[in-house]
Structure formats: C-alpha cells, structure tokens
Amino acid sequence: MSTSGTPATAGKEPVAVVGIGQTKHVAARHDVSIAGLVREAAARALADAELTWADVDAVVIGKAPDFFEGVMMPELYLADALGAVGKPMLRVHTAGSVGGSTALVAANLVAARLHRTVLTLAFEKQSESNAMWGLSLPVPFQQPLLAGAGGFFAPHVRAYMRRTGAPDTVGSLVAYKDRRNALKNPYAHLHEHDITLEKVQASPMLWDPIRYSETCPSSDGACAMVLTDRAGAARSPKPPAWVHGGAMRSEPTLFAGKDFVSPQAGKDCAADVYRQAGITDPRREIDAVEMYVPFSWYEPMWLENLGFAQEGEGWKLTEAGVTELDGDLPVNPSGGVLSTNPIGASGMIRFAEAALQVCGRAGEHQVPGARRALGHAYGGGAQFFAMWLVGAEPPRS
Amino acid sequence: MRTRYAREVAVVAFAQSDHQRRTDELSEVEMVMPVLHQVLAATGLKAGEIGFTCSGSSDYLAGRAFSFTMTLDGVGAWPPISESHVETDGAWALYEAWVKIQTGEADTALVYSYGKSSPGSVRDVLTRQLDPYYLAPLWPDSVALAALQAQALIDAGETDEQALAAIGARSRTAAGSNPHAQLSGPVPQGGYQVRPLRTGDCPPIGDGAAAVVLAAGDTARRLCERPAWITGIDHRIEAHGLGLRDLTDSLSTRTAAEHAGLFDAPVDTAELHAPFSSQEVVLRKALGLGDAVAVNPSGGALAANPMMAAGLIRIGEAAARIHRGESRRAVAHATSGPCLQQNLVAVLEGDPS
C-alpha cells in the first residue's frame, strides 16, 4: 500500500532474465568448497548469457540461516568467488522464501535503473552442517519448531484434510508426480528410477500424515541468474524471459487470527503479482507453475492459496491429473522442492525454472508452448512469501 | 538540490534505543518495539500505511536460525505487509528500501535493525564470519584483526598511538550530549587490548536497536519539516583476504563515495561507522574529510556499537542533524566485515538552498 496516490510503476525499466545456471544438486558436494559451489552456478549463468564477470554491475546473494553452514554472513567470504570485488554486493535473508526474495531485490536494481546487469545467486551447502540442528536451537519463551520443519507443518496439513475432506491419497500422488518429473531434469537431486506410487505409499510415516517419500531431501546446490534491462535483453544471444510482476508479503508467525492452511500473505502476494501482470484468471492464463512444495500436501494447499482452485478444491486438481507434466496446469515440471532442496536456493530454482519454461529451454521437462509461468516461494512458519510471473513476451509498458 | 535518481527520497524520522552493555531482561522484540513505535509516531504513520518494510539483523548474534521472524511480529505485520530482510547491518536494509522506493512500488519505507551482543562473546562470534576453511579455524578475533590494521597505519606513518587516543577521547566527549550513547564523557585510554589498540581505541560491546522512516518527494515534505534528502547512496565490497588489501586505505569507501556524489560539494558533518579509532583515520582519508568537518558528533561507534544497528544509526544521526538544522550536507558511512571490508556511503542534504 502506498501513502499517496498511485505509485509511479509506469517508469520502471523492464527486467529480462538472460542467463540461468544451476549446479547438479546432490546430498553432499565434497569436491568443492562453498565458494566453489557458488562460482560453478554463477559461471554457468554467465556462460548461458554469453557474458563475462566484467559485465556484471552488482551481485545480490541469498541463502537461508547462516547456521546451515556455520558461516556468519558468508557473502563477505564469497565476494571474491563471485567477482564482486569493487562492486555492490547485497545479502538477503527472508527464511525459506529467500531464493525468491533475492531475485526480486536484484530485479529491482534493474527496474529502478540503478544497474544494467545484475548477477543474483542463492545457495545452500547443507552437507557442511546439519539443518535439523540449525532449526532446533531452543529459545526461551518461544515456540520450538518441533523436530525440524516437518513437525511444524504436519498439523496444518491435517487441518487442510479435515477442512476440505481430501482423501489421504493426494499427498502420495504429488510426490509420485514430482519424483517422476525429476527424472527428466538433469540438475534434480533425487533421481529415483524405480519410483512407483506403491513405494511412496509404503514409505515410513514421519510426521503423520507426512510420509518419508513425501518430504524434500537435504541438498547441496546453487542457482544463479543474470538479470538485465531492455538494452541488455536486445544483446542477448537467446530469447530472454521477461518479468511481468513480482512481490513479497509477510505476516506474523503466531497470532490468533492466522490461517496456517491458507495464509493471507500468500493470497495478497499472488494478487499483487497478478495485478502487475494483468492476470485475471490464473488457472487459464498461466501455463506452468514452479511452486514451493517441501511436503507433498502443500501442492493442493497452494493451488487454493494462489487462486488456481476454489477453496477446498485444490486436491481435486491434483487427483484429476491437472498438475501432471502433461496436464493442463503443470506444477513443478522440474521435480520441485520435493526432489531438490538446497534450502536457500530452492526459491530461486523455482523462479529460474519458471523462466526456463517461458524461454522454451527446460529440456525434457519442458511444458510445450509455455508462455507465462509463475515462480513461488515461501518460508518461516508459512509467513514469508515471494513470487514472480515471467513471460516470453516483454511486458506492456 | 539535484538528484541523479528517478525519485527524491529522504530520511524523515529516526529513533534509537539507549544502548546498554547488557539487556538480560529484554527479548529482541521488546528491545525493538519502543523504537518502532517512536519512529512511526514521529511521522504519524501506522505500520499498515508503510509501503515497504526492511530489517537488518544477524542469526549468529541471536544464537538461533530465523531470529528475525519474531521481531517481525513486533512490527504488527497484519494485514500482511510488503517486507524483506538483510542479514547484515541495517544500513543495507535502508539501501534495499531506498531501491524499492526508486522503482515506484512504494512511497514510504520503515527500516529497522538490532543486535544483542551481550549473550555471547562478540569477539569470538565475529570470527565465524571469516573464510571458514583457512581463517576461521584459527579464531582470529575482531580486535586482533583491527590491531593489524592499526599497526599497518602506524608503520606507514599515517598515525601514532597518541593520535589514536585523541580520536577515542574526542568521540566519547562528544557522546556527552548523546543520551543514547553507552559510553560518554572522558574515558581512560586504558591498557592494551591487542597492541597497539588500547581499551579506548575499541568499541564498547552492547545491545541496541534503531529505526528510520524513508519517504519520497511530497510525502517526505508532508511528514517532515526539514527532510534529510538522500542525494547519493552506494556501497562496495572488497576482497575478503586481508593480505589482498591495503589496510591503510579503503578503496571501496572511496568508490562508494564517488558514486554517491560525495566529492561534488563539501560536507559539514560526517557520521562514520569506525568501531576502532584507527579505522577513523582510514575513513577520513578515503572520504577526503578536512578538519572543518564535524566527525561523529554523536560519539560514533566508539561510544555505542550495537552490532547490525551501528551503521543504520550513522545514517540516522546524520539525518537528525539535518532535521534539526545543524547540518546542510552530511555524509554517513556504514561498514561490514573485518577491517572495513564492505562499506556504504550516503550523502544527505537539507532542503534546496
């Protein structure tokens, strides 16, 4: 909300994604340091854009809590590896949504015409430490996260099932779909070639109703993008993805009025992005969705929260196969967070995969003819949201 | 006043806590909330009327992951707000908010930051921000690294221990008129912490918070009688390895100052984030500050150095002098990392003269 009149968004510079780089995400990259990991993704993004380190005006870096690697403010140590010496470097941290927020902060530097070409990168090298430990430090007078993230989210999944009457088979359908999609994505962490629906359903129950195969892995990985202005896009060797809208929203973690099943901040964030992009019917106008689904049940929950389904109806889209790679609203064609989860990078991977889709460069997991795609990220106790909508055409200005 | 940016943006309000050695009885939320209320009250805005909110803090100081989520609750983020966070000094949160206003997506921004150093040993904690493979395992602490820089300056003939002592004494005397300062009045130079730095050359360890409200154009004029216009702002980072840098100079500060337009006209005030007396010597040189400039009239970081807030406070203090009509053109500086690795420079000006 602004305090006086309509914001002057009309003056914004259009932002294009001209380079994307990812590492092959795995449980442990023992062969590289943190610096080596991030440089690999950044170098691939620059090569993709056919640019060099000298073309980068500023670097925006994001990751989830510093405790995940045990390095405080690692951007200081990473400045050299990312070619940032002598340049502006900004570090973003908005919990699990950080990969998305980082891309948005970088995009704003271009949109405000402060820099022409910006490198943005997010990473997590979870093998350096232990994320479960990092999330479980006890704090007096505050609610503990209860055995990592799964313990926090399971009751909210249960509430969703009770509220909507969704059958308890829906979660396994999502996991089975995402793990199959991941087989088509060479960068995905989990490549379970022998996956079957029965195997997902037979996997151990971790936090009832969330089964082992319905949870995300712990990954080492990084994702980088090169963002640039209209002139930069004109020089791009490949057709870029254009940013049509982007927004962040936050709400308190714990308060009596919070709807943990469908947080208001998520709804507001999506509404802002759709308004910027001129989307009035997301179900028809968006061709692919890269959605932050760390536990399988969050697919039907977010389908409702993001306006793709009426309240209580999200699970029906999943059950009917609408969200399959060959369905009419493919969700997580890349395999999603369920197949790849370098936490701080997971949001940026969603944003980058959405861009790949509209560029027609998603390889085997390409959604045919995708013109507009949504990248979505959330974090904390489902109170931080970051989203962008990218398109194959430049935005109307 | 001429601005090189799409929109004119000003600091219209500033508030800070009373910085203290320990605040055992206060959670971070309790420490931040009065500051938030104070800065909003100064503008008459409510949290829900702010266009964008951005904060700065550090999980390592809080001793837990996602520590900033709880302070957000203190903001009153309901209905949901457009919000972000940087894991560094609040000066960089202010930069992110300023960029957001430049895009036209917001007309106002609330920026806040905080840090409690008292629960742990901040000298040990800061070693964790060094290269994790080659340097951090040796636990070189922040005072030892600053001492290397101070000795390099002395060896280069740029200062001596007596001149450094004078900087500490001047800062803490100036803090006598700052009710928020942790240390004020004459403070003995004390014994060596790490040679050549004595107690008086080093910042106090303490807890504190700060908040700023930014506003664009006519909104700023409506909210503040004499807005402190940000006519230039830039930040730069240098190599991490101390052996790769000339510790007697700060190239990143000078580059940021050039991009912020500092050298276009003289300034009368400088608020420098120099936690060690020796770093003021480096920054004065990089920014080309002469003796006519009032340097750290608030007492600076030698009088109060709440981690993650001390840089934002420099911008706030410089702006407050403009609000009060005590400055026409001021420079504010913030730093992050060992021995001034990353630096932000903002130029603030009163209304067109």
PDB file of N, CA, C and O in Angstrom, chain A residues 239-301:
ATOM      1  N   PRO A 239      16.447 -15.769 -26.745  1.00  0.00           N
ATOM      2  CA  PRO A 239      15.287 -15.008 -26.268  1.00  0.00           C
ATOM      3  C   PRO A 239      15.208 -15.075 -24.743  1.00  0.00           C
ATOM      4  O   PRO A 239      15.294 -16.165 -24.170  1.00  0.00           O
ATOM      5  N   PRO A 240      15.073 -13.927 -24.079  1.00  0.00           N
ATOM      6  CA  PRO A 240      15.041 -13.926 -22.611  1.00  0.00           C
ATOM      7  C   PRO A 240      13.640 -14.238 -22.065  1.00  0.00           C
ATOM      8  O   PRO A 240      12.668 -14.279 -22.832  1.00  0.00           O
ATOM      9  N   ALA A 241      13.575 -14.425 -20.762  1.00  0.00           N
ATOM     10  CA  ALA A 241      12.279 -14.421 -20.061  1.00  0.00           C
ATOM     11  C   ALA A 241      12.108 -13.017 -19.490  1.00  0.00           C
ATOM     12  O   ALA A 241      13.071 -12.412 -19.016  1.00  0.00           O
ATOM     13  N   TRP A 242      10.903 -12.480 -19.546  1.00  0.00           N
ATOM     14  CA  TRP A 242      10.639 -11.131 -19.047  1.00  0.00           C
ATOM     15  C   TRP A 242       9.845 -11.195 -17.754  1.00  0.00           C
ATOM     16  O   TRP A 242       8.918 -12.004 -17.630  1.00  0.00           O
ATOM     17  N   VAL A 243      10.201 -10.320 -16.819  1.00  0.00           N
ATOM     18  CA  VAL A 243       9.487 -10.273 -15.544  1.00  0.00           C
ATOM     19  C   VAL A 243       8.234  -9.405 -15.721  1.00  0.00           C
ATOM     20  O   VAL A 243       8.347  -8.230 -16.066  1.00  0.00           O
ATOM     21  N   HIS A 244       7.072 -10.002 -15.513  1.00  0.00           N
ATOM     22  CA  HIS A 244       5.814  -9.262 -15.653  1.00  0.00           C
ATOM     23  C   HIS A 244       5.254  -8.793 -14.316  1.00  0.00           C
ATOM     24  O   HIS A 244       4.378  -7.937 -14.284  1.00  0.00           O
ATOM     25  N   GLY A 245       5.721  -9.394 -13.253  1.00  0.00           N
ATOM     26  CA  GLY A 245       5.259  -8.973 -11.931  1.00  0.00           C
ATOM     27  C   GLY A 245       6.059  -9.694 -10.864  1.00  0.00           C
ATOM     28  O   GLY A 245       6.521 -10.816 -11.082  1.00  0.00           O
ATOM     29  N   GLY A 246       6.240  -9.024  -9.727  1.00  0.00           N
ATOM     30  CA  GLY A 246       6.958  -9.657  -8.624  1.00  0.00           C
ATOM     31  C   GLY A 246       6.532  -9.010  -7.315  1.00  0.00           C
ATOM     32  O   GLY A 246       6.271  -7.807  -7.288  1.00  0.00           O
ATOM     33  N   ALA A 247       6.440  -9.784  -6.250  1.00  0.00           N
ATOM     34  CA  ALA A 247       6.017  -9.209  -4.965  1.00  0.00           C
ATOM     35  C   ALA A 247       6.481 -10.081  -3.809  1.00  0.00           C
ATOM     36  O   ALA A 247       6.710 -11.287  -3.966  1.00  0.00           O
ATOM     37  N   MET A 248       6.607  -9.433  -2.647  1.00  0.00           N
ATOM     38  CA  MET A 248       6.879 -10.117  -1.381  1.00  0.00           C
ATOM     39  C   MET A 248       5.788  -9.724  -0.388  1.00  0.00           C
ATOM     40  O   MET A 248       5.343  -8.577  -0.394  1.00  0.00           O
ATOM     41  N   ARG A 249       5.385 -10.654   0.439  1.00  0.00           N
ATOM     42  CA  ARG A 249       4.461 -10.347   1.535  1.00  0.00           C
ATOM     43  C   ARG A 249       4.854 -11.151   2.775  1.00  0.00           C
ATOM     44  O   ARG A 249       5.263 -12.301   2.667  1.00  0.00           O
ATOM     45  N   SER A 250       4.677 -10.508   3.932  1.00  0.00           N
ATOM     46  CA  SER A 250       4.972 -11.173   5.208  1.00  0.00           C
ATOM     47  C   SER A 250       3.837 -10.939   6.174  1.00  0.00           C
ATOM     48  O   SER A 250       3.187  -9.892   6.139  1.00  0.00           O
ATOM     49  N   GLU A 251       3.622 -11.913   7.049  1.00  0.00           N
ATOM     50  CA  GLU A 251       2.668 -11.745   8.145  1.00  0.00           C
ATOM     51  C   GLU A 251       3.284 -12.333   9.409  1.00  0.00           C
ATOM     52  O   GLU A 251       4.279 -13.049   9.335  1.00  0.00           O
ATOM     53  N   PRO A 252       2.706 -12.045  10.581  1.00  0.00           N
ATOM     54  CA  PRO A 252       3.309 -12.573  11.814  1.00  0.00           C
ATOM     55  C   PRO A 252       3.308 -14.106  11.842  1.00  0.00           C
ATOM     56  O   PRO A 252       2.482 -14.746  11.194  1.00  0.00           O
ATOM     57  N   THR A 253       4.230 -14.671  12.613  1.00  0.00           N
ATOM     58  CA  THR A 253       4.320 -16.132  12.708  1.00  0.00           C
ATOM     59  C   THR A 253       3.145 -16.709  13.484  1.00  0.00           C
ATOM     60  O   THR A 253       2.529 -17.682  13.063  1.00  0.00           O
ATOM     61  N   LEU A 254       2.917 -16.126  14.641  1.00  0.00           N
ATOM     62  CA  LEU A 254       1.962 -16.730  15.569  1.00  0.00           C
ATOM     63  C   LEU A 254       0.973 -15.674  16.038  1.00  0.00           C
ATOM     64  O   LEU A 254       1.361 -14.710  16.672  1.00  0.00           O
ATOM     65  N   PHE A 255      -0.272 -15.834  15.658  1.00  0.00           N
ATOM     66  CA  PHE A 255      -1.296 -14.962  16.231  1.00  0.00           C
ATOM     67  C   PHE A 255      -2.634 -15.644  16.038  1.00  0.00           C
ATOM     68  O   PHE A 255      -2.796 -16.519  15.182  1.00  0.00           O
ATOM     69  N   ALA A 256      -3.604 -15.233  16.839  1.00  0.00           N
ATOM     70  CA  ALA A 256      -4.860 -15.976  16.918  1.00  0.00           C
ATOM     71  C   ALA A 256      -5.570 -16.054  15.570  1.00  0.00           C
ATOM     72  O   ALA A 256      -6.206 -17.040  15.254  1.00  0.00           O
ATOM     73  N   GLY A 257      -5.452 -15.001  14.749  1.00  0.00           N
ATOM     74  CA  GLY A 257      -6.208 -14.982  13.502  1.00  0.00           C
ATOM     75  C   GLY A 257      -5.517 -15.646  12.330  1.00  0.00           C
ATOM     76  O   GLY A 257      -6.027 -15.627  11.218  1.00  0.00           O
ATOM     77  N   LYS A 258      -4.353 -16.251  12.539  1.00  0.00           N
ATOM     78  CA  LYS A 258      -3.596 -16.780  11.402  1.00  0.00           C
ATOM     79  C   LYS A 258      -4.248 -18.033  10.826  1.00  0.00           C
ATOM     80  O   LYS A 258      -4.616 -18.948  11.558  1.00  0.00           O
ATOM     81  N   ASP A 259      -4.371 -18.075   9.507  1.00  0.00           N
ATOM     82  CA  ASP A 259      -4.839 -19.277   8.828  1.00  0.00           C
ATOM     83  C   ASP A 259      -3.618 -20.014   8.283  1.00  0.00           C
ATOM     84  O   ASP A 259      -3.064 -19.653   7.250  1.00  0.00           O
ATOM     85  N   PHE A 260      -3.172 -21.024   9.004  1.00  0.00           N
ATOM     86  CA  PHE A 260      -1.965 -21.748   8.609  1.00  0.00           C
ATOM     87  C   PHE A 260      -2.190 -22.565   7.335  1.00  0.00           C
ATOM     88  O   PHE A 260      -1.251 -22.937   6.653  1.00  0.00           O
ATOM     89  N   VAL A 261      -3.448 -22.879   7.009  1.00  0.00           N
ATOM     90  CA  VAL A 261      -3.745 -23.673   5.820  1.00  0.00           C
ATOM     91  C   VAL A 261      -3.640 -22.801   4.563  1.00  0.00           C
ATOM     92  O   VAL A 261      -3.133 -23.231   3.531  1.00  0.00           O
ATOM     93  N   SER A 262      -4.116 -21.572   4.666  1.00  0.00           N
ATOM     94  CA  SER A 262      -4.062 -20.683   3.507  1.00  0.00           C
ATOM     95  C   SER A 262      -3.773 -19.255   3.984  1.00  0.00           C
ATOM     96  O   SER A 262      -4.677 -18.433   4.140  1.00  0.00           O
ATOM     97  N   PRO A 263      -2.491 -18.961   4.239  1.00  0.00           N
ATOM     98  CA  PRO A 263      -2.135 -17.674   4.840  1.00  0.00           C
ATOM     99  C   PRO A 263      -2.529 -16.485   3.947  1.00  0.00           C
ATOM    100  O   PRO A 263      -2.393 -16.542   2.725  1.00  0.00           O
ATOM    101  N   GLN A 264      -2.993 -15.441   4.584  1.00  0.00           N
ATOM    102  CA  GLN A 264      -3.411 -14.235   3.864  1.00  0.00           C
ATOM    103  C   GLN A 264      -2.248 -13.626   3.084  1.00  0.00           C
ATOM    104  O   GLN A 264      -2.442 -13.100   1.979  1.00  0.00           O
ATOM    105  N   ALA A 265      -1.049 -13.695   3.648  1.00  0.00           N
ATOM    106  CA  ALA A 265       0.105 -13.094   2.963  1.00  0.00           C
ATOM    107  C   ALA A 265       0.339 -13.754   1.605  1.00  0.00           C
ATOM    108  O   ALA A 265       0.724 -13.092   0.638  1.00  0.00           O
ATOM    109  N   GLY A 266       0.097 -15.064   1.511  1.00  0.00           N
ATOM    110  CA  GLY A 266       0.245 -15.763   0.233  1.00  0.00           C
ATOM    111  C   GLY A 266      -0.790 -15.289  -0.772  1.00  0.00           C
ATOM    112  O   GLY A 266      -0.486 -15.044  -1.951  1.00  0.00           O
ATOM    113  N   LYS A 267      -2.017 -15.146  -0.305  1.00  0.00           N
ATOM    114  CA  LYS A 267      -3.090 -14.673  -1.195  1.00  0.00           C
ATOM    115  C   LYS A 267      -2.792 -13.257  -1.689  1.00  0.00           C
ATOM    116  O   LYS A 267      -2.947 -12.943  -2.868  1.00  0.00           O
ATOM    117  N   ASP A 268      -2.388 -12.391  -0.757  1.00  0.00           N
ATOM    118  CA  ASP A 268      -2.116 -10.991  -1.114  1.00  0.00           C
ATOM    119  C   ASP A 268      -0.946 -10.891  -2.090  1.00  0.00           C
ATOM    120  O   ASP A 268      -0.959 -10.072  -3.016  1.00  0.00           O
ATOM    121  N   CYS A 269       0.073 -11.713  -1.857  1.00  0.00           N
ATOM    122  CA  CYS A 269       1.271 -11.675  -2.703  1.00  0.00           C
ATOM    123  C   CYS A 269       0.896 -12.066  -4.136  1.00  0.00           C
ATOM    124  O   CYS A 269       1.255 -11.393  -5.099  1.00  0.00           O
ATOM    125  N   ALA A 270       0.136 -13.171  -4.258  1.00  0.00           N
ATOM    126  CA  ALA A 270      -0.288 -13.629  -5.587  1.00  0.00           C
ATOM    127  C   ALA A 270      -1.148 -12.563  -6.262  1.00  0.00           C
ATOM    128  O   ALA A 270      -0.969 -12.257  -7.448  1.00  0.00           O
ATOM    129  N   ALA A 271      -2.063 -11.962  -5.499  1.00  0.00           N
ATOM    130  CA  ALA A 271      -2.960 -10.951  -6.075  1.00  0.00           C
ATOM    131  C   ALA A 271      -2.157  -9.765  -6.614  1.00  0.00           C
ATOM    132  O   ALA A 271      -2.466  -9.227  -7.687  1.00  0.00           O
ATOM    133  N   ASP A 272      -1.109  -9.366  -5.889  1.00  0.00           N
ATOM    134  CA  ASP A 272      -0.277  -8.245  -6.328  1.00  0.00           C
ATOM    135  C   ASP A 272       0.453  -8.596  -7.633  1.00  0.00           C
ATOM    136  O   ASP A 272       0.501  -7.805  -8.582  1.00  0.00           O
ATOM    137  N   VAL A 273       0.997  -9.816  -7.682  1.00  0.00           N
ATOM    138  CA  VAL A 273       1.714 -10.246  -8.889  1.00  0.00           C
ATOM    139  C   VAL A 273       0.760 -10.305 -10.082  1.00  0.00           C
ATOM    140  O   VAL A 273       1.081  -9.826 -11.183  1.00  0.00           O
ATOM    141  N   TYR A 274      -0.423 -10.868  -9.881  1.00  0.00           N
ATOM    142  CA  TYR A 274      -1.391 -10.970 -10.983  1.00  0.00           C
ATOM    143  C   TYR A 274      -1.811  -9.583 -11.459  1.00  0.00           C
ATOM    144  O   TYR A 274      -1.984  -9.347 -12.648  1.00  0.00           O
ATOM    145  N   ARG A 275      -1.997  -8.656 -10.502  1.00  0.00           N
ATOM    146  CA  ARG A 275      -2.382  -7.293 -10.869  1.00  0.00           C
ATOM    147  C   ARG A 275      -1.306  -6.653 -11.757  1.00  0.00           C
ATOM    148  O   ARG A 275      -1.599  -6.093 -12.816  1.00  0.00           O
ATOM    149  N   GLN A 276      -0.028  -6.803 -11.328  1.00  0.00           N
ATOM    150  CA  GLN A 276       1.066  -6.227 -12.116  1.00  0.00           C
ATOM    151  C   GLN A 276       1.130  -6.845 -13.512  1.00  0.00           C
ATOM    152  O   GLN A 276       1.438  -6.174 -14.493  1.00  0.00           O
ATOM    153  N   ALA A 277       0.843  -8.153 -13.591  1.00  0.00           N
ATOM    154  CA  ALA A 277       0.992  -8.872 -14.863  1.00  0.00           C
ATOM    155  C   ALA A 277      -0.288  -8.855 -15.691  1.00  0.00           C
ATOM    156  O   ALA A 277      -0.314  -9.398 -16.798  1.00  0.00           O
ATOM    157  N   GLY A 278      -1.333  -8.261 -15.147  1.00  0.00           N
ATOM    158  CA  GLY A 278      -2.599  -8.213 -15.879  1.00  0.00           C
ATOM    159  C   GLY A 278      -3.299  -9.561 -15.967  1.00  0.00           C
ATOM    160  O   GLY A 278      -4.045  -9.821 -16.910  1.00  0.00           O
ATOM    161  N   ILE A 279      -3.063 -10.425 -14.996  1.00  0.00           N
ATOM    162  CA  ILE A 279      -3.688 -11.759 -14.978  1.00  0.00           C
ATOM    163  C   ILE A 279      -5.009 -11.667 -14.212  1.00  0.00           C
ATOM    164  O   ILE A 279      -5.028 -11.226 -13.060  1.00  0.00           O
ATOM    165  N   THR A 280      -6.083 -12.070 -14.820  1.00  0.00           N
ATOM    166  CA  THR A 280      -7.371 -12.047 -14.119  1.00  0.00           C
ATOM    167  C   THR A 280      -7.870 -13.457 -13.837  1.00  0.00           C
ATOM    168  O   THR A 280      -8.676 -13.669 -12.940  1.00  0.00           O
ATOM    169  N   ASP A 281      -7.410 -14.439 -14.608  1.00  0.00           N
ATOM    170  CA  ASP A 281      -7.838 -15.831 -14.418  1.00  0.00           C
ATOM    171  C   ASP A 281      -6.593 -16.722 -14.449  1.00  0.00           C
ATOM    172  O   ASP A 281      -6.216 -17.250 -15.503  1.00  0.00           O
ATOM    173  N   PRO A 282      -5.938 -16.842 -13.298  1.00  0.00           N
ATOM    174  CA  PRO A 282      -4.638 -17.539 -13.294  1.00  0.00           C
ATOM    175  C   PRO A 282      -4.723 -18.970 -13.837  1.00  0.00           C
ATOM    176  O   PRO A 282      -3.800 -19.435 -14.518  1.00  0.00           O
ATOM    177  N   ARG A 283      -5.826 -19.645 -13.563  1.00  0.00           N
ATOM    178  CA  ARG A 283      -5.979 -21.042 -13.997  1.00  0.00           C
ATOM    179  C   ARG A 283      -5.879 -21.148 -15.521  1.00  0.00           C
ATOM    180  O   ARG A 283      -5.321 -22.106 -16.044  1.00  0.00           O
ATOM    181  N   ARG A 284      -6.418 -20.165 -16.251  1.00  0.00           N
ATOM    182  CA  ARG A 284      -6.390 -20.208 -17.715  1.00  0.00           C
ATOM    183  C   ARG A 284      -5.178 -19.500 -18.308  1.00  0.00           C
ATOM    184  O   ARG A 284      -4.688 -19.891 -19.371  1.00  0.00           O
ATOM    185  N   GLU A 285      -4.712 -18.449 -17.634  1.00  0.00           N
ATOM    186  CA  GLU A 285      -3.711 -17.583 -18.265  1.00  0.00           C
ATOM    187  C   GLU A 285      -2.271 -17.967 -17.936  1.00  0.00           C
ATOM    188  O   GLU A 285      -1.348 -17.447 -18.545  1.00  0.00           O
ATOM    189  N   ILE A 286      -2.088 -18.851 -16.955  1.00  0.00           N
ATOM    190  CA  ILE A 286      -0.727 -19.262 -16.590  1.00  0.00           C
ATOM    191  C   ILE A 286      -0.517 -20.694 -17.074  1.00  0.00           C
ATOM    192  O   ILE A 286      -1.372 -21.560 -16.883  1.00  0.00           O
ATOM    193  N   ASP A 287       0.642 -20.913 -17.724  1.00  0.00           N
ATOM    194  CA  ASP A 287       0.859 -22.186 -18.408  1.00  0.00           C
ATOM    195  C   ASP A 287       1.644 -23.200 -17.577  1.00  0.00           C
ATOM    196  O   ASP A 287       1.589 -24.396 -17.848  1.00  0.00           O
ATOM    197  N   ALA A 288       2.421 -22.725 -16.621  1.00  0.00           N
ATOM    198  CA  ALA A 288       3.216 -23.629 -15.787  1.00  0.00           C
ATOM    199  C   ALA A 288       3.486 -22.950 -14.448  1.00  0.00           C
ATOM    200  O   ALA A 288       3.586 -21.717 -14.386  1.00  0.00           O
ATOM    201  N   VAL A 289       3.590 -23.762 -13.410  1.00  0.00           N
ATOM    202  CA  VAL A 289       3.820 -23.218 -12.073  1.00  0.00           C
ATOM    203  C   VAL A 289       4.997 -23.954 -11.439  1.00  0.00           C
ATOM    204  O   VAL A 289       5.024 -25.186 -11.414  1.00  0.00           O
ATOM    205  N   GLU A 290       5.961 -23.186 -10.962  1.00  0.00           N
ATOM    206  CA  GLU A 290       7.008 -23.757 -10.117  1.00  0.00           C
ATOM    207  C   GLU A 290       6.713 -23.283  -8.700  1.00  0.00           C
ATOM    208  O   GLU A 290       6.895 -22.125  -8.351  1.00  0.00           O
ATOM    209  N   MET A 291       6.206 -24.209  -7.913  1.00  0.00           N
ATOM    210  CA  MET A 291       5.605 -23.912  -6.618  1.00  0.00           C
ATOM    211  C   MET A 291       6.494 -24.496  -5.512  1.00  0.00           C
ATOM    212  O   MET A 291       7.048 -25.576  -5.688  1.00  0.00           O
ATOM    213  N   TYR A 292       6.603 -23.799  -4.399  1.00  0.00           N
ATOM    214  CA  TYR A 292       7.453 -24.252  -3.294  1.00  0.00           C
ATOM    215  C   TYR A 292       6.685 -25.297  -2.478  1.00  0.00           C
ATOM    216  O   TYR A 292       5.846 -24.960  -1.659  1.00  0.00           O
ATOM    217  N   VAL A 293       6.957 -26.569  -2.754  1.00  0.00           N
ATOM    218  CA  VAL A 293       6.233 -27.680  -2.117  1.00  0.00           C
ATOM    219  C   VAL A 293       7.239 -28.586  -1.409  1.00  0.00           C
ATOM    220  O   VAL A 293       7.715 -29.561  -1.974  1.00  0.00           O
ATOM    221  N   PRO A 294       7.592 -28.269  -0.163  1.00  0.00           N
ATOM    222  CA  PRO A 294       8.578 -29.086   0.547  1.00  0.00           C
ATOM    223  C   PRO A 294       7.980 -30.366   1.122  1.00  0.00           C
ATOM    224  O   PRO A 294       8.690 -31.323   1.387  1.00  0.00           O
ATOM    225  N   PHE A 295       6.673 -30.348   1.349  1.00  0.00           N
ATOM    226  CA  PHE A 295       5.935 -31.536   1.776  1.00  0.00           C
ATOM    227  C   PHE A 295       4.765 -31.660   0.807  1.00  0.00           C
ATOM    228  O   PHE A 295       4.092 -30.664   0.509  1.00  0.00           O
ATOM    229  N   SER A 296       4.513 -32.874   0.299  1.00  0.00           N
ATOM    230  CA  SER A 296       3.670 -33.048  -0.885  1.00  0.00           C
ATOM    231  C   SER A 296       2.305 -32.378  -0.764  1.00  0.00           C
ATOM    232  O   SER A 296       1.784 -31.828  -1.724  1.00  0.00           O
ATOM    233  N   TRP A 297       1.735 -32.399   0.440  1.00  0.00           N
ATOM    234  CA  TRP A 297       0.393 -31.852   0.620  1.00  0.00           C
ATOM    235  C   TRP A 297       0.312 -30.354   0.343  1.00  0.00           C
ATOM    236  O   TRP A 297      -0.782 -29.805   0.193  1.00  0.00           O
ATOM    237  N   TYR A 298       1.469 -29.688   0.300  1.00  0.00           N
ATOM    238  CA  TYR A 298       1.413 -28.253   0.042  1.00  0.00           C
ATOM    239  C   TYR A 298       1.027 -27.938  -1.406  1.00  0.00           C
ATOM    240  O   TYR A 298       0.638 -26.812  -1.702  1.00  0.00           O
ATOM    241  N   GLU A 299       1.072 -28.937  -2.314  1.00  0.00           N
ATOM    242  CA  GLU A 299       0.600 -28.635  -3.675  1.00  0.00           C
ATOM    243  C   GLU A 299      -0.897 -28.296  -3.687  1.00  0.00           C
ATOM    244  O   GLU A 299      -1.285 -27.209  -4.143  1.00  0.00           O
ATOM    245  N   PRO A 300      -1.771 -29.173  -3.194  1.00  0.00           N
ATOM    246  CA  PRO A 300      -3.185 -28.791  -3.199  1.00  0.00           C
ATOM    247  C   PRO A 300      -3.458 -27.554  -2.343  1.00  0.00           C
ATOM    248  O   PRO A 300      -4.318 -26.737  -2.696  1.00  0.00           O
ATOM    249  N   MET A 301      -2.728 -27.402  -1.234  1.00  0.00           N
ATOM    250  CA  MET A 301      -2.950 -26.234  -0.378  1.00  0.00           C
ATOM    251  C   MET A 301      -2.616 -24.942  -1.118  1.00  0.00           C
ATOM    252  O   MET A 301      -3.382 -23.978  -1.114  1.00  0.00           O
TER     253      MET A 301
END
